[in-house]
Amino acid sequence: DGGITQSPKYLFRKEGQNVTLSCEQNLNHDAMYWYRQDPGQGLRLIYYSQIVNDFQKGDIAEGYSVSREKKESFPLTVTSAQKNPTAFYLCASSMFEFREQYFGPGTRLTVT
Amino acid sequence: GQNIDQPTEMTATEGAIVQINCTYQTSGFNGLFWYQQHAGEAPTFLSYNVLDGLEEKGRFSSFLSRSKGYSYLLLKELQMKDSASYLCAVLDSNYQLIWGAGTKLIIKP
């Protein structure tokens, strides 16, 4: 079955710790994205990547970092510099940049 | 600034029809998307409009008027499983996707 996987579904961390969220896709899509979703707000783009070894900052990249060493994988690191890291994080991919996007199940991160 | 407006919440009855509106002010336009998102789950793609008019896909239809900066999603023969949030997103002239906050649709028996 083709799709996008994110793990874990729930993640708890102490303030001051970096944490890496995984995102893997087997859809053979070139473009991948990371979004953050907070209650009452639209999805906000953190980073996106069109091809391997290349990525661009989205609207709220501060405090986050990514890598794209393989086409299938686009992990997101939430660093201790992110002021408000508690949120629902969604990874997505698309065949072409910013066309129909397929989303993973999301990771709910809680930092205390 | 760029802005997408949708009603925060709507309520409808099972078996009825509901129309969810989306108005946008963006720098340019390269298409409008509708996604469905059940609580705690990932959004799933419903429709994509780039030309004016109505696109029908089963019980769901999406309409676009570029001159008015307006779209709606029409859901017919509502089922309980249609209870979800419906997200409108616009692709602007820089191919940046601008998302609305979503409309929570509550279906009552």
Short mmCIF file of C-alpha atoms in Angstrom, two decimals:
data_model
loop_
_atom_site.label_atom_id
_atom_site.label_comp_id
_atom_site.label_asym_id
_atom_site.label_seq_id
_atom_site.Cartn_x
_atom_site.Cartn_y
_atom_site.Cartn_z
CA ASP A 1 0.00 0.00 0.00
CA GLY A 2 1.34 3.40 -0.96
CA GLY A 3 1.18 6.18 1.54
CA ILE A 4 2.87 8.40 4.07
CA THR A 5 3.82 7.28 7.53
CA GLN A 6 4.65 9.45 10.50
CA SER A 7 5.84 8.19 13.81
CA PRO A 8 5.16 8.30 16.60
CA LYS A 9 1.52 9.39 16.78
CA TYR A 10 2.04 10.97 20.21
CA LEU A 11 5.31 12.34 21.53
CA PHE A 12 6.12 13.89 24.88
CA ARG A 13 9.31 15.82 25.60
CA LYS A 14 10.74 18.06 28.27
CA GLU A 15 11.44 21.68 27.48
CA GLY A 16 14.99 22.23 26.25
CA GLN A 17 15.25 18.92 24.39
CA ASN A 18 15.46 18.57 20.64
CA VAL A 19 13.09 16.05 19.11
CA THR A 20 12.95 14.54 15.61
CA LEU A 21 9.70 13.60 13.92
CA SER A 22 9.89 11.07 11.14
CA CYS A 23 8.10 11.15 7.79
CA GLU A 24 8.40 8.45 5.14
CA GLN A 25 6.55 8.11 1.84
CA ASN A 26 6.50 5.36 -0.77
CA LEU A 27 4.43 7.25 -3.33
CA ASN A 28 7.51 8.21 -5.37
CA HIS A 29 6.60 11.87 -4.88
CA ASP A 30 9.23 14.51 -5.45
CA ALA A 31 7.81 17.21 -3.17
CA MET A 32 7.42 16.90 0.60
CA TYR A 33 6.16 19.35 3.22
CA TRP A 34 5.93 19.86 6.95
CA TYR A 35 3.00 21.74 8.46
CA ARG A 36 2.03 22.73 11.93
CA GLN A 37 -1.64 22.85 12.94
CA ASP A 38 -2.86 24.71 16.02
CA PRO A 39 -6.50 24.92 17.18
CA GLY A 40 -8.50 27.54 15.28
CA GLN A 41 -5.75 28.21 12.77
CA GLY A 42 -5.01 27.13 9.24
CA LEU A 43 -2.12 24.85 8.43
CA ARG A 44 1.17 26.72 8.54
CA LEU A 45 4.09 25.65 6.39
CA ILE A 46 7.34 24.98 8.22
CA TYR A 47 9.60 23.62 5.47
CA TYR A 48 9.22 22.05 2.06
CA SER A 49 11.46 20.17 -0.32
CA GLN A 50 11.11 19.73 -4.05
CA ILE A 51 14.03 17.39 -4.59
CA VAL A 52 16.61 15.42 -2.64
CA ASN A 53 19.25 17.51 -0.85
CA ASP A 54 17.26 20.71 -1.30
CA PHE A 55 14.66 22.37 0.92
CA GLN A 56 13.16 25.80 1.52
CA LYS A 57 11.87 27.58 4.58
CA GLY A 58 8.16 28.08 4.91
CA ASP A 59 6.33 30.73 6.91
CA ILE A 60 7.39 29.54 10.37
CA ALA A 61 10.79 27.84 9.98
CA GLU A 62 12.42 29.41 13.05
CA GLY A 63 13.28 26.79 15.65
CA TYR A 64 12.94 23.90 13.20
CA SER A 65 15.35 22.06 10.91
CA VAL A 66 14.95 19.40 8.20
CA SER A 67 16.99 17.16 5.94
CA ARG A 68 16.20 15.42 2.66
CA GLU A 69 18.91 12.84 2.09
CA LYS A 70 16.55 10.37 0.44
CA LYS A 71 13.50 10.90 -1.75
CA GLU A 72 11.36 8.86 0.63
CA SER A 73 12.30 10.56 3.86
CA PHE A 74 11.89 14.10 5.22
CA PRO A 75 12.50 14.22 9.00
CA LEU A 76 11.74 17.34 11.01
CA THR A 77 13.71 18.34 14.11
CA VAL A 78 12.01 20.58 16.62
CA THR A 79 14.82 22.34 18.44
CA SER A 80 14.87 23.90 21.87
CA ALA A 81 14.85 27.29 20.12
CA GLN A 82 11.20 26.79 19.11
CA LYS A 83 9.25 28.87 21.62
CA ASN A 84 5.91 27.07 21.35
CA PRO A 85 6.56 23.54 20.12
CA THR A 86 3.40 21.88 21.41
CA ALA A 87 1.25 21.28 18.32
CA PHE A 88 -0.03 18.77 15.79
CA TYR A 89 2.58 18.22 13.06
CA LEU A 90 1.59 17.01 9.62
CA CYS A 91 3.83 15.77 6.85
CA ALA A 92 2.62 15.74 3.25
CA SER A 93 3.86 14.90 -0.20
CA SER A 94 2.80 15.64 -3.77
CA MET A 95 3.77 14.53 -7.23
CA PHE A 96 4.35 18.10 -8.31
CA GLU A 97 5.08 21.08 -6.14
CA PHE A 98 1.96 22.37 -4.39
CA ARG A 99 -0.54 20.28 -6.27
CA GLU A 100 -2.78 17.70 -4.62
CA GLN A 101 -1.09 16.78 -1.37
CA TYR A 102 -1.26 13.49 0.49
CA PHE A 103 -0.93 13.76 4.25
CA GLY A 104 0.47 11.45 6.86
CA PRO A 105 -1.52 10.68 10.04
CA GLY A 106 0.31 13.37 12.01
CA THR A 107 2.33 13.51 15.22
CA ARG A 108 0.96 15.28 18.26
CA LEU A 109 3.91 16.73 20.16
CA THR A 110 3.57 17.88 23.74
CA VAL A 111 6.44 19.71 25.38
CA THR A 112 6.28 20.42 29.11
CA GLY B 1 -1.96 40.63 3.44
CA GLN B 2 -3.30 37.34 2.23
CA ASN B 3 -6.48 36.07 3.77
CA ILE B 4 -8.91 33.19 3.52
CA ASP B 5 -12.24 33.32 5.31
CA GLN B 6 -14.47 30.39 6.15
CA PRO B 7 -17.23 30.07 8.75
CA THR B 8 -15.87 28.55 11.94
CA GLU B 9 -18.68 26.08 12.46
CA MET B 10 -21.85 24.90 10.75
CA THR B 11 -24.58 22.47 11.72
CA ALA B 12 -26.74 20.45 9.34
CA THR B 13 -29.13 17.51 9.44
CA GLU B 14 -28.48 14.02 8.14
CA GLY B 15 -29.83 13.65 4.60
CA ALA B 16 -29.86 17.40 3.94
CA ILE B 17 -27.61 19.64 1.82
CA VAL B 18 -25.03 22.07 3.16
CA GLN B 19 -22.92 24.72 1.46
CA ILE B 20 -19.58 25.77 2.98
CA ASN B 21 -18.29 29.08 1.70
CA CYS B 22 -14.72 30.27 1.28
CA THR B 23 -13.67 33.79 0.30
CA TYR B 24 -10.09 34.72 -0.39
CA GLN B 25 -7.84 37.72 -0.95
CA THR B 26 -4.48 36.56 -2.22
CA SER B 27 -1.66 37.88 -4.35
CA GLY B 28 -2.63 36.10 -7.53
CA PHE B 29 -4.39 32.79 -7.97
CA ASN B 30 -3.29 29.41 -9.27
CA GLY B 31 -6.00 27.18 -7.93
CA LEU B 32 -8.17 26.41 -4.93
CA PHE B 33 -8.28 23.19 -2.94
CA TRP B 34 -10.80 21.67 -0.56
CA TYR B 35 -9.71 19.10 2.00
CA GLN B 36 -11.67 17.12 4.59
CA GLN B 37 -10.18 16.52 8.02
CA HIS B 38 -11.76 14.30 10.66
CA ALA B 39 -10.85 15.17 14.23
CA GLY B 40 -7.29 14.14 15.09
CA GLU B 41 -6.62 12.80 11.61
CA ALA B 42 -4.85 13.95 8.47
CA PRO B 43 -6.56 16.09 5.83
CA THR B 44 -7.68 14.24 2.71
CA PHE B 45 -8.03 15.84 -0.71
CA LEU B 46 -11.56 16.54 -1.96
CA SER B 47 -11.29 18.87 -4.95
CA TYR B 48 -9.19 21.28 -6.96
CA ASN B 49 -10.65 24.21 -8.96
CA VAL B 50 -8.64 26.47 -11.21
CA LEU B 51 -11.34 27.57 -13.67
CA ASP B 52 -14.69 29.18 -12.89
CA GLY B 53 -17.64 26.91 -12.52
CA LEU B 54 -18.89 23.84 -10.76
CA GLU B 55 -17.00 20.56 -10.42
CA GLU B 56 -19.11 17.62 -9.31
CA LYS B 57 -17.73 14.51 -7.69
CA GLY B 58 -20.39 12.22 -6.29
CA ARG B 59 -22.13 13.78 -3.29
CA PHE B 60 -19.57 16.60 -3.19
CA SER B 61 -19.36 19.57 -5.58
CA SER B 62 -17.05 22.56 -5.56
CA PHE B 63 -17.69 25.92 -7.19
CA LEU B 64 -15.27 28.72 -8.04
CA SER B 65 -15.69 32.35 -9.06
CA ARG B 66 -12.26 33.93 -9.55
CA SER B 67 -13.68 37.41 -10.18
CA LYS B 68 -15.44 37.32 -6.80
CA GLY B 69 -12.65 35.55 -4.92
CA TYR B 70 -15.20 32.99 -3.83
CA SER B 71 -15.65 29.26 -3.66
CA TYR B 72 -18.09 26.89 -2.01
CA LEU B 73 -18.19 23.22 -1.23
CA LEU B 74 -21.62 21.63 -1.55
CA LEU B 75 -22.34 18.40 0.28
CA LYS B 76 -25.53 16.54 -0.61
CA GLU B 77 -27.35 13.67 1.13
CA LEU B 78 -25.39 14.31 4.29
CA GLN B 79 -24.22 11.31 6.28
CA MET B 80 -23.01 11.20 9.87
CA LYS B 81 -19.52 10.37 8.61
CA ASP B 82 -19.41 13.80 6.91
CA SER B 83 -18.94 15.36 10.34
CA ALA B 84 -15.46 16.83 9.95
CA SER B 85 -13.59 20.04 9.32
CA TYR B 86 -13.42 21.29 5.75
CA LEU B 87 -10.31 23.23 4.80
CA CYS B 88 -10.08 25.69 1.93
CA ALA B 89 -6.61 26.49 0.53
CA VAL B 90 -5.52 28.82 -2.27
CA LEU B 91 -2.37 28.61 -4.37
CA ASP B 92 -1.16 32.17 -4.90
CA SER B 93 0.91 33.64 -7.74
CA ASN B 94 4.15 32.46 -6.08
CA TYR B 95 2.73 28.95 -5.81
CA GLN B 96 2.51 29.30 -2.05
CA LEU B 97 -0.45 27.49 -0.52
CA ILE B 98 -2.51 29.68 1.81
CA TRP B 99 -4.80 27.75 4.17
CA GLY B 100 -8.04 28.81 5.78
CA ALA B 101 -8.70 27.89 9.41
CA GLY B 102 -11.33 25.38 8.37
CA THR B 103 -15.07 24.96 8.92
CA LYS B 104 -16.19 22.42 11.48
CA LEU B 105 -19.32 20.70 10.18
CA ILE B 106 -21.59 19.02 12.70
CA ILE B 107 -24.21 16.60 11.38
CA LYS B 108 -27.24 15.90 13.55
CA PRO B 109 -29.55 12.90 13.13
#
